[in-house]
Coordinates of C-alpha atoms in Angstrom, one line a residue:
X1 CA 49.5 -6.3 17.6
X2 CA 46.6 -8.5 18.8
X3 CA 47.6 -12.1 18.5
X4 CA 45.7 -14.9 17.4
X5 CA 43.4 -15.8 18.2
X6 CA 42.6 -12.5 18.7
X7 CA 40.9 -10.6 16.0
X8 CA 38.9 -7.5 15.6
X9 CA 35.3 -8.2 15.0
X10 CA 32.5 -4.8 14.4
X11 CA 30.7 -3.9 17.1
X12 CA 27.2 -5.7 15.6
X13 CA 28.9 -8.4 16.9
X14 CA 30.2 -8.4 19.2
X15 CA 26.2 -7.3 21.1
X16 CA 25.0 -9.9 23.8
X17 CA 22.1 -12.6 22.5
X18 CA 19.8 -10.2 24.6
X19 CA 20.8 -7.7 23.4
X20 CA 19.6 -9.0 19.5
X21 CA 16.6 -10.0 20.8
X22 CA 15.0 -6.6 21.6
X23 CA 16.5 -5.2 18.5
X24 CA 14.8 -7.7 16.1
X25 CA 11.5 -7.3 19.0
X26 CA 11.6 -3.7 18.7
X27 CA 12.0 -3.4 14.7
X28 CA 9.4 -6.3 13.7
X29 CA 6.9 -4.2 16.5
X30 CA 7.6 -1.2 14.6
X31 CA 7.3 -2.2 10.7
X32 CA 5.1 -0.1 9.6
X33 CA 5.3 -2.4 5.6
X34 CA 3.6 -5.3 6.8
X35 CA 0.1 -6.2 8.2
X36 CA 0.5 -8.1 12.1
X37 CA -1.5 -10.8 10.9
X38 CA -4.3 -12.3 7.7
X39 CA -8.3 -13.1 9.1
X40 CA -8.9 -16.8 7.0
X41 CA -12.6 -16.8 7.9
X42 CA -12.1 -16.6 12.1
X43 CA -8.4 -18.1 11.9
X44 CA -6.2 -15.5 12.0
X45 CA -2.5 -15.9 11.1
X46 CA 0.4 -13.9 12.2
X47 CA 2.3 -12.2 9.9
X48 CA 6.3 -11.6 10.7
X49 CA 7.4 -8.5 9.7
X50 CA 9.7 -8.5 6.5
X51 CA 12.2 -5.7 8.1
X52 CA 13.7 -8.9 9.9
X53 CA 15.3 -10.3 7.0
X54 CA 18.1 -7.4 6.8
X55 CA 19.2 -8.5 10.7
X56 CA 20.0 -12.2 9.7
X57 CA 22.8 -10.8 7.3
X58 CA 24.4 -9.2 9.5
X59 CA 25.8 -12.5 11.1
X60 CA 25.9 -16.2 11.8
X61 CA 24.8 -14.8 15.6
X62 CA 22.4 -12.3 14.6
X63 CA 20.7 -15.0 12.3
X64 CA 20.4 -17.5 14.6
X65 CA 17.9 -15.0 16.5
X66 CA 16.4 -13.2 14.4
X67 CA 15.3 -16.9 11.4
X68 CA 13.2 -18.1 14.4
X69 CA 11.4 -15.1 14.3
X70 CA 11.3 -15.2 9.9
X71 CA 10.1 -19.1 9.4
X72 CA 7.9 -19.5 12.9
X73 CA 4.6 -19.3 10.9
X74 CA 4.3 -20.9 7.2
X75 CA 1.6 -22.2 4.8
X76 CA 0.6 -24.6 3.0
X77 CA -1.4 -25.2 -0.1
X78 CA -2.7 -28.8 -0.5
X79 CA -2.4 -28.8 -4.0
X80 CA -1.2 -26.5 -6.8
X81 CA -4.2 -24.1 -7.6
X82 CA -3.8 -22.2 -4.5
X83 CA -6.8 -19.8 -2.6
X84 CA -6.7 -15.6 -3.1
X85 CA -5.1 -15.7 0.4
X86 CA -2.5 -18.1 -0.2
X87 CA -1.1 -15.9 -3.5
X88 CA -1.6 -12.6 -2.8
X89 CA -0.4 -11.5 0.3
X90 CA 2.1 -11.3 2.4
X91 CA 1.7 -15.3 4.1
X92 CA 4.8 -17.1 4.6
X93 CA 5.0 -20.0 2.5
X94 CA 6.3 -23.8 4.0
X95 CA 7.7 -24.3 0.7
X96 CA 10.5 -21.3 1.4
X97 CA 11.2 -22.5 4.6
X98 CA 11.9 -26.3 3.2
X99 CA 14.1 -24.8 0.4
X100 CA 17.1 -22.4 2.3
X101 CA 15.9 -25.9 5.2
X102 CA 14.5 -22.6 7.7
X103 CA 11.0 -26.1 8.0
X104 CA 12.8 -27.1 11.7
X105 CA 12.4 -23.4 13.0
X106 CA 8.4 -23.2 11.8
X107 CA 5.9 -23.3 15.1
X108 CA 2.8 -22.9 13.5
X109 CA 1.3 -24.6 10.8
X110 CA -2.0 -23.3 8.5
X111 CA -2.7 -26.2 6.0
X112 CA -5.2 -24.4 3.2
X113 CA -6.7 -27.7 1.8
X114 CA -8.2 -27.3 -1.2
X115 CA -11.6 -29.6 -1.8
X116 CA -11.8 -29.4 -5.2
X117 CA -8.7 -31.3 -5.8
X118 CA -7.9 -33.4 -1.9
X119 CA -10.1 -36.6 -3.3
X120 CA -8.7 -36.9 -6.4
X121 CA -4.9 -39.3 -5.8
X122 CA -2.9 -37.3 -8.2
X123 CA -3.6 -34.4 -6.0
X124 CA -3.0 -36.1 -3.3
X125 CA -0.5 -38.3 -3.9
X126 CA 1.8 -34.9 -4.7
X127 CA 0.9 -33.9 -1.1
X128 CA 2.0 -37.2 0.3
X129 CA 5.0 -37.0 -1.4
X130 CA 6.0 -33.5 -0.9
X131 CA 5.7 -33.9 2.3
X132 CA 7.8 -38.2 3.2
X133 CA 10.5 -36.7 0.6
X134 CA 11.0 -32.7 0.8
X135 CA 10.2 -31.9 3.4
X136 CA 10.1 -34.3 6.5
X137 CA 9.3 -34.3 9.8
X138 CA 8.1 -31.2 11.6
X139 CA 8.8 -32.0 15.2
X140 CA 9.1 -28.6 16.4
X141 CA 4.6 -27.7 15.2
X142 CA 3.1 -27.1 17.8
X143 CA -0.4 -25.6 16.2
X144 CA -1.9 -26.9 13.0
X145 CA -4.7 -25.2 11.1
X146 CA -6.7 -27.5 8.9
X147 CA -9.1 -24.5 6.6
X148 CA -10.5 -26.3 3.8
X149 CA -10.4 -23.9 0.9
X150 CA -11.5 -23.9 -2.9
X151 CA -9.0 -22.6 -5.6
X152 CA -11.0 -22.0 -8.9
X153 CA -13.5 -19.5 -8.8
X154 CA -14.7 -20.3 -12.1
X155 CA -16.1 -24.2 -11.0
X156 CA -19.1 -21.4 -9.0
X157 CA -21.2 -22.1 -12.2
X158 CA -19.0 -25.8 -13.8
X159 CA -21.5 -29.0 -13.2
X160 CA -18.0 -31.7 -13.5
X161 CA -18.3 -33.7 -16.0
X162 CA -18.9 -37.8 -15.7
X163 CA -14.9 -37.7 -15.8
X164 CA -13.8 -35.9 -13.4
X165 CA -16.5 -36.9 -11.5
X166 CA -15.2 -40.8 -11.5
X167 CA -11.5 -39.5 -10.3
X168 CA -12.2 -38.8 -7.3
X169 CA -11.7 -41.3 -4.8
X170 CA -13.7 -42.5 -2.1
X171 CA -14.4 -39.3 0.6
X172 CA -13.4 -41.8 4.0
X173 CA -9.7 -43.5 1.7
X174 CA -8.9 -40.1 0.7
X175 CA -9.2 -38.5 4.7
X176 CA -7.2 -41.5 6.0
X177 CA -4.3 -41.6 3.8
X178 CA -4.3 -37.3 4.5
X179 CA -5.1 -37.8 7.9
X180 CA -1.8 -39.8 8.2
X181 CA 0.3 -37.7 6.7
X182 CA -0.5 -35.0 8.3
X183 CA 0.1 -37.1 11.4
X184 CA 3.5 -38.3 10.2
X185 CA 4.3 -34.3 9.5
X186 CA 3.1 -32.6 12.3
X187 CA 3.6 -35.3 15.0
X188 CA 3.2 -32.6 18.3
X189 CA 0.7 -30.7 17.1
X190 CA -2.1 -29.4 18.5
X191 CA -5.0 -29.2 15.9
X192 CA -7.1 -26.4 14.8
X193 CA -9.8 -27.0 12.9
X194 CA -11.7 -24.9 10.8
X195 CA -15.3 -25.9 8.3
X196 CA -15.2 -22.8 5.5
X197 CA -18.9 -24.0 3.3
X198 CA -19.9 -20.6 2.1
X199 CA -17.6 -20.3 -0.6
X200 CA -17.8 -24.0 -2.1
X201 CA -21.6 -24.1 -2.1
X202 CA -21.8 -24.5 -5.7
X203 CA -19.2 -27.7 -5.0
X204 CA -20.8 -28.7 -3.3
X205 CA -23.5 -29.7 -5.2
X206 CA -22.1 -31.9 -7.2
X207 CA -20.2 -33.8 -4.7
X208 CA -23.6 -34.4 -2.4
X209 CA -20.5 -36.0 0.2
X210 CA -18.6 -32.7 0.6
X211 CA -20.0 -31.7 3.5
X212 CA -18.9 -35.4 4.8
X213 CA -16.1 -34.7 4.3
X214 CA -15.9 -31.3 6.0
X215 CA -17.3 -32.7 9.4
X216 CA -14.6 -35.2 9.2
X217 CA -11.7 -32.7 9.8
X218 CA -12.8 -32.6 13.7
X219 CA -13.8 -36.6 13.7
X220 CA -10.6 -37.4 11.9
X221 CA -8.2 -35.6 14.9
X222 CA -10.1 -35.8 17.2
X223 CA -7.9 -37.2 19.7
X224 CA -5.3 -33.8 19.6
X225 CA -8.1 -31.1 18.3
X226 CA -8.3 -28.6 21.0
X227 CA -9.8 -25.4 18.4
X228 CA -12.9 -25.5 15.9
X229 CA -13.9 -23.6 13.9
X230 CA -17.0 -24.5 12.0
X231 CA -18.6 -21.7 9.0
X232 CA -22.0 -21.6 7.5
X233 CA -21.8 -26.0 8.1
X234 CA -24.2 -27.9 9.6
X235 CA -23.5 -31.0 12.2
X236 CA -24.9 -33.6 12.4
X237 CA -25.7 -35.7 15.2
X238 CA -23.5 -38.6 14.5
X239 CA -20.0 -36.0 14.4
X240 CA -21.8 -34.7 17.2
X241 CA -21.6 -37.6 18.9
X242 CA -17.8 -38.1 17.7
X243 CA -16.7 -34.8 18.9
X244 CA -16.0 -36.1 22.7
X245 CA -16.3 -33.6 25.4
X246 CA -13.7 -32.3 26.9
X247 CA -11.4 -31.7 24.0
X248 CA -12.1 -28.3 22.5
X249 CA -10.8 -25.9 24.3
X250 CA -11.7 -23.1 21.6
X251 CA -15.0 -22.7 20.3
X252 CA -16.2 -20.4 16.9
X253 CA -19.3 -21.1 15.2
X254 CA -20.4 -19.1 12.2
X255 CA -22.9 -18.8 10.0
X256 CA -24.8 -19.8 12.5
X257 CA -29.0 -21.5 10.9
X258 CA -30.6 -22.6 14.0
X259 CA -29.7 -26.4 14.4
X260 CA -29.2 -27.6 18.0
X261 CA -26.6 -30.4 17.3
X262 CA -24.2 -26.1 17.8
X263 CA -26.2 -25.3 20.5
X264 CA -25.3 -28.5 22.3
X265 CA -22.4 -28.8 20.8
X266 CA -21.4 -25.5 23.5
X267 CA -23.3 -27.1 26.1
X268 CA -21.2 -30.6 25.8
X269 CA -18.0 -28.7 26.7
X270 CA -19.3 -26.3 28.7
X271 CA -16.6 -27.3 31.9
X272 CA -13.6 -26.9 29.3
X273 CA -14.0 -24.2 27.4
X274 CA -11.6 -21.9 27.2
X275 CA -13.0 -19.4 24.1
X276 CA -16.4 -18.7 22.9
X277 CA -16.9 -16.8 19.4
X278 CA -20.6 -16.5 18.1
X279 CA -21.2 -14.6 14.8
X280 CA -24.8 -14.8 13.7
X281 CA -26.5 -15.9 16.7
X282 CA -30.2 -15.3 17.9
X283 CA -30.1 -13.3 21.3
X284 CA -32.9 -16.3 22.6
X285 CA -29.6 -19.0 21.0
X286 CA -26.7 -16.9 23.3
X287 CA -28.7 -16.7 26.4
X288 CA -29.8 -20.5 25.8
X289 CA -27.1 -21.6 26.5
X290 CA -26.6 -20.2 29.9
X291 CA -29.4 -21.8 30.4
X292 CA -28.9 -24.8 33.2
X293 CA -30.7 -28.1 34.0
X294 CA -33.8 -26.8 35.7
X295 CA -35.7 -23.8 34.7
X296 CA -34.0 -21.7 38.1
X297 CA -30.6 -22.8 37.4
X298 CA -27.4 -21.3 35.4
X299 CA -25.2 -23.5 33.5
X300 CA -20.9 -22.3 34.6
X301 CA -18.8 -22.0 32.1
X302 CA -16.1 -22.0 35.0
X303 CA -12.5 -22.2 32.5
X304 CA -13.2 -19.5 30.1
X305 CA -12.1 -16.3 29.2
X306 CA -12.5 -15.0 26.2
X307 CA -15.8 -14.7 25.0
X308 CA -16.3 -13.0 21.5
X309 CA -19.9 -11.8 20.4
X310 CA -20.7 -10.6 16.8
X311 CA -23.8 -9.8 14.2
X312 CA -26.4 -10.8 16.7
X313 CA -30.0 -11.2 15.8
X314 CA -32.7 -10.4 16.9
X315 CA -33.3 -7.7 20.4
X316 CA -33.7 -8.0 24.1
X317 CA -35.9 -9.0 25.4
X318 CA -37.5 -9.2 29.4
X319 CA -39.7 -12.3 28.4
X320 CA -36.3 -14.5 28.5
X321 CA -35.0 -16.8 30.7
X322 CA -31.7 -14.8 32.3
X323 CA -29.2 -15.9 33.6
X324 CA -29.3 -15.4 38.3
X325 CA -25.5 -16.0 38.8
X326 CA -22.6 -15.1 36.4
X327 CA -22.1 -18.2 33.8
X328 CA -18.8 -16.9 32.8
X329 CA -16.8 -16.4 36.4
X330 CA -12.8 -16.2 34.6
X331 CA -13.6 -14.5 31.8
X332 CA -11.1 -12.2 30.6
X333 CA -12.2 -10.6 27.7
X334 CA -15.6 -10.0 26.7
X335 CA -15.4 -8.5 22.6
X336 CA -19.3 -8.1 22.2
X337 CA -19.3 -5.3 18.9
X338 CA -23.1 -5.6 17.9
X339 CA -26.6 -5.5 20.5
X340 CA -25.5 -7.2 24.1
X341 CA -28.0 -10.2 24.2
X342 CA -27.9 -10.0 28.0
X343 CA -31.5 -7.8 29.9
X344 CA -30.3 -8.5 33.2
X345 CA -26.4 -6.9 34.3
X346 CA -25.9 -10.6 36.2
X347 CA -22.3 -11.0 33.3
X348 CA -21.4 -7.4 33.6
X349 CA -21.3 -7.1 37.8
X350 CA -19.6 -10.5 37.6
X351 CA -17.1 -9.4 35.7
X352 CA -16.7 -6.6 37.4
X353 CA -13.2 -8.8 39.8
X354 CA -12.1 -9.9 37.0
X355 CA -12.6 -8.4 33.4
X356 CA -9.4 -7.0 31.9
X357 CA -10.6 -6.2 28.6
X358 CA -14.5 -4.5 28.2
X359 CA -15.0 -3.4 24.3
X360 CA -19.2 -2.8 24.3
X361 CA -21.0 -1.3 21.4
X362 CA -24.6 0.5 23.3
X363 CA -27.4 1.7 23.1
X364 CA -30.3 3.2 25.0
X365 CA -30.6 0.3 27.5
X366 CA -27.5 -1.0 28.3
X367 CA -26.3 2.3 29.1
X368 CA -29.1 2.8 31.3
X369 CA -28.5 -0.8 32.8
X370 CA -24.8 0.4 33.1
X371 CA -25.6 3.2 33.8
X372 CA -28.1 2.5 36.9
X373 CA -25.6 0.0 38.7
X374 CA -23.2 1.7 38.5
X375 CA -20.5 0.4 36.3
X376 CA -19.9 3.1 34.5
X377 CA -17.8 4.1 37.3
X378 CA -14.1 5.3 37.8
X379 CA -12.2 1.1 38.4
X380 CA -15.9 0.0 38.5
X381 CA -13.6 -2.7 36.9
X382 CA -10.0 -3.6 39.3
X383 CA -8.5 -6.0 36.7
X384 CA -9.5 -3.3 33.8
X385 CA -6.2 -3.1 30.6
X386 CA -8.9 -2.4 27.6
X387 CA -11.4 -0.3 27.3
X388 CA -13.9 0.7 24.4
X389 CA -17.8 1.9 24.3
X390 CA -19.4 3.3 21.6
X391 CA -22.4 3.1 20.5
X392 CA -23.8 0.7 18.2
X393 CA -25.0 0.5 14.6
X394 CA -29.3 0.2 15.5
X395 CA -29.0 1.9 18.4
X396 CA -31.9 4.9 18.7
X397 CA -29.4 6.6 20.9
X398 CA -28.1 9.8 20.2
X399 CA -25.1 9.9 18.6
X400 CA -24.6 13.8 18.7
X401 CA -26.3 14.1 21.5
X402 CA -24.9 11.9 23.7
X403 CA -21.7 10.9 22.3
X404 CA -20.1 13.4 25.1
X405 CA -21.6 11.8 28.1
X406 CA -20.0 8.2 26.8
X407 CA -16.0 9.6 25.8
X408 CA -16.5 11.0 28.6
X409 CA -17.8 7.8 31.2
X410 CA -15.5 5.8 28.8
X411 CA -12.6 7.9 30.4
X412 CA -13.8 7.6 33.9
X413 CA -14.5 3.8 33.4
X414 CA -10.1 3.4 32.1
X415 CA -8.9 5.4 34.9
X416 CA -6.1 2.4 35.1
X417 CA -6.7 0.9 31.7
X418 CA -3.9 1.0 29.0
X419 CA -6.3 1.0 26.2
X420 CA -8.5 2.4 24.5
X421 CA -11.0 2.8 21.6
X422 CA -13.5 5.7 21.2
X423 CA -16.1 4.2 19.0
X424 CA -18.7 6.0 16.2
X425 CA -18.9 9.2 18.7
X426 CA -19.8 11.2 16.9
X427 CA -18.4 14.5 18.8
X428 CA -18.7 18.1 16.3
X429 CA -17.7 20.3 18.9
X430 CA -14.6 19.1 21.1
X431 CA -13.3 22.0 22.4
X432 CA -15.6 22.1 25.0
X433 CA -14.5 17.9 25.7
X434 CA -11.1 18.8 26.3
X435 CA -10.9 20.4 29.7
X436 CA -13.7 17.7 30.7
X437 CA -11.2 14.5 30.2
X438 CA -10.3 12.5 33.5
X439 CA -6.5 12.2 31.9
X440 CA -3.6 9.6 33.6
X441 CA -0.7 8.2 34.0
X442 CA -1.9 4.6 32.4
X443 CA -2.8 4.8 29.8
X444 CA -0.1 3.3 26.7
X445 CA -2.2 2.9 23.9
X446 CA -5.6 5.2 22.3
X447 CA -7.6 4.8 19.7
X448 CA -9.7 7.4 18.1
X449 CA -10.2 6.6 14.7
X450 CA -13.9 7.5 14.9
X451 CA -13.7 10.4 15.9
X452 CA -12.7 13.6 14.3
X453 CA -10.5 16.2 15.8
X454 CA -8.1 18.9 14.4
X455 CA -4.6 18.8 14.8
X456 CA -4.9 21.6 17.7
X457 CA -6.9 19.4 19.4
X458 CA -4.8 15.9 19.1
X459 CA -2.4 17.2 20.1
X460 CA -4.0 18.2 23.4
X461 CA -5.3 15.2 23.5
X462 CA -2.3 13.5 23.1
X463 CA -0.6 15.5 25.4
X464 CA -2.8 15.4 28.3
X465 CA -1.0 11.6 28.3
X466 CA 2.1 11.3 30.2
X467 CA 3.2 7.9 29.2
X468 CA 1.2 6.9 25.9
X469 CA 3.4 5.3 23.6
X470 CA 0.3 4.7 20.0
X471 CA -2.2 6.6 18.7
X472 CA -4.7 6.1 15.6
X473 CA -6.7 8.9 15.2
X474 CA -9.2 10.3 12.6
X475 CA -8.4 14.2 11.5
X476 CA -10.0 17.0 9.5
X477 CA -10.3 20.5 9.2
X478 CA -11.1 23.5 11.1
X479 CA -15.0 24.2 11.7
X480 CA -15.4 26.6 8.7
X481 CA -11.8 26.1 6.8
X482 CA -12.8 24.7 3.6
X483 CA -9.9 26.2 2.0
X484 CA -7.6 24.7 -0.9
X485 CA -4.5 26.2 -0.3
X486 CA -1.3 24.9 1.6
X487 CA -0.9 26.2 5.0
X488 CA 1.4 29.5 5.1
X489 CA 5.3 29.6 6.7
X490 CA 3.6 32.4 9.4
X491 CA 0.2 29.9 10.3
X492 CA 3.2 26.8 10.7
X493 CA 5.6 29.6 13.2
X494 CA 2.1 30.2 15.1
X495 CA 0.7 26.5 15.2
X496 CA 4.8 25.7 16.5
X497 CA 4.2 28.7 19.2
X498 CA 1.4 27.0 20.9
X499 CA 3.0 24.1 20.7
X500 CA 6.3 24.9 22.2
X501 CA 5.9 23.6 25.0
X502 CA 4.8 20.1 24.1
X503 CA 5.2 17.1 26.6
X504 CA 3.8 14.0 24.2
X505 CA 4.8 10.8 24.8
X506 CA 3.6 9.1 21.7
X507 CA 5.9 6.8 19.3
X508 CA 4.2 5.7 17.5
X509 CA 0.7 7.2 15.6
X510 CA -1.1 6.3 12.8
X511 CA -3.6 7.9 11.1
X512 CA -6.8 6.2 9.9
X513 CA -8.5 8.9 8.2
X514 CA -8.2 12.1 6.8
X515 CA -10.5 15.1 6.1
X516 CA -9.3 17.7 4.2
X517 CA -10.2 19.7 0.9
X518 CA -7.5 17.5 -0.9
X519 CA -4.8 15.1 -0.2
X520 CA -1.7 16.9 0.0
X521 CA -3.3 19.4 2.2
X522 CA -3.7 16.6 4.6
X523 CA 0.1 15.6 3.7
X524 CA 0.5 19.2 4.7
X525 CA -1.6 18.7 8.4
X526 CA 0.0 15.6 9.7
X527 CA 3.4 17.0 8.8
X528 CA 2.5 20.9 10.6
X529 CA 1.0 17.7 14.0
X530 CA 4.0 15.9 13.6
X531 CA 6.8 18.4 13.9
X532 CA 5.7 20.3 17.2
X533 CA 5.3 16.1 19.1
X534 CA 9.0 15.8 19.0
X535 CA 8.7 11.7 20.8
X536 CA 6.9 10.8 17.6
X537 CA 9.0 7.8 15.4
X538 CA 6.8 6.5 13.3
X539 CA 3.5 7.3 11.4
X540 CA 1.9 5.1 9.5
X541 CA -1.2 6.3 6.8
X542 CA -3.9 3.3 7.2
X543 CA -7.1 4.9 5.4
X544 CA -10.2 3.3 3.7
X545 CA -8.1 2.2 0.7
X546 CA -4.4 2.2 -1.0
X547 CA -4.8 4.9 -3.5
X548 CA -5.6 7.0 -0.2
X549 CA -3.5 6.5 2.1
X550 CA -0.8 6.8 -1.0
X551 CA -1.5 9.9 -2.3
X552 CA -1.3 12.0 1.8
X553 CA 2.0 9.6 1.4
X554 CA 2.6 12.1 -1.1
X555 CA 1.2 14.6 0.3
X556 CA 3.7 14.3 3.4
X557 CA 6.6 14.3 1.1
X558 CA 5.6 17.5 -0.7
X559 CA 5.4 18.8 2.5
X560 CA 9.2 17.5 3.7
X561 CA 10.3 19.7 0.2
X562 CA 9.4 22.6 2.0
X563 CA 12.5 25.8 3.5
X564 CA 10.4 25.8 6.7
X565 CA 11.3 22.0 6.9
X566 CA 14.6 21.8 6.3
X567 CA 17.5 20.6 8.7
X568 CA 13.7 20.3 11.3
X569 CA 14.0 17.0 13.7
X570 CA 10.5 16.1 11.0
X571 CA 13.1 15.0 9.1
X572 CA 14.1 11.6 10.6
X573 CA 10.7 10.6 11.6
X574 CA 9.6 7.9 9.4
X575 CA 6.8 8.2 7.3
X576 CA 4.8 4.8 5.9
X577 CA 1.3 4.3 3.7
X578 CA 0.1 1.2 4.2
X579 CA -0.1 -1.4 1.7

């Protein structure tokens, strides 16, 4: 018999710290129920998995590992009226962390500033009281996002009464008090300021200084601001001058309408910028960002690592002045899911030595430029890890006729990549393409959610990559098969016999779209495919709507009840539908 102080403990309670941490990270990575992030405008808010909560109940040692993951992110709204994203999503709340005395674990705080209420004394005092008496100082917060919002949708057609206008405080005074309060709350945080103007234009008509108040955010937090998000708000010259060159590391501008201040803001911070996002810019404005001080010089962005371009207005033209050297010598991520703005291959050629992520939507001209300059050959990009090529929405290229060529080029240029996306590629006869694909040992993630495959084609494709771990698919009926009946036991047995030697390594599978005669049949064929791929542990249904995903999930449930799948390994696979 063991004598004190020796006691027998359950095995889970004596696991080393690093083992428990690995378990928590694995569960969070494989979580199917909770979205990994929610976007508020251009700001991405990570969402901790709900499936971590049970781990915290195992014992004190497990709780010490899991709690920092559960409470690392928190959000708070400055008024009682909450925006939709705050009340109707999985967004973790600061009030919950405070109630459980876990606010010291929060590392990222997303503060929704309700501008319809902030300038009233009652609302401001309420927020200050929460910070000073309930929450207290949060020195562990290293990232603070200030997100202007508007909570009252019925206010869109409401003109404030004289009493409501009179209740508004002086905007500069209110902002100064708010600034001191936030500085006390998060003394060590880097500031991310966002300016969302499109959601409350009607309120701005009632309060003419509203734009001024929004623009005050980056100015008042200038000493600690590293990232600025400008959404449908025009910066004035005085506000621009307060943003001292060198303080911003990231700029995101949405809803560009042509103001020169936006261009100057980016150009002034060019030597220090690490991330740049441009949404709704004209081709001319983007190219103008690379213009130097003389007609033949190029403005350099020596530290820029991420460049995101979307919803470009206009088309490329050779009449426009182009950069003569690569303006982004340190660029690692080029994500252009729209018309590529440059007519010369300077940017793409320069990126051969340093690009890790390349996402492009092609058109006829760009595809020809890349082919003629040898930019679609194997190992053209020495450090490439993620490749995504596809046709742009406005492309005049014949997608069906040339998508096969595009797909094969994607596999060729991505021979050493770990992640490959196939975008907007319609291939009627995929069986002809399969033998031509260059299968590699490096690919870990394959996204085929916009290219339809039969389950047989999907199995052959996924089995060709020996180290593939994750895949996203669009499944459809076999050509010419429009039957509504379920597959017979003989058909299932024949399919299993065909792929009896399947060596797939895929563990996580996402079904993003199905094209079958009904949801029940979709579920049957998903189970039929999963059964021949023993490596799969989780299948997540991510159709366009929750209703559609739920119906396919029910089809899977019915399929698993059939006797042909009784006592088979497919019964152990986790099937889930996105909420």
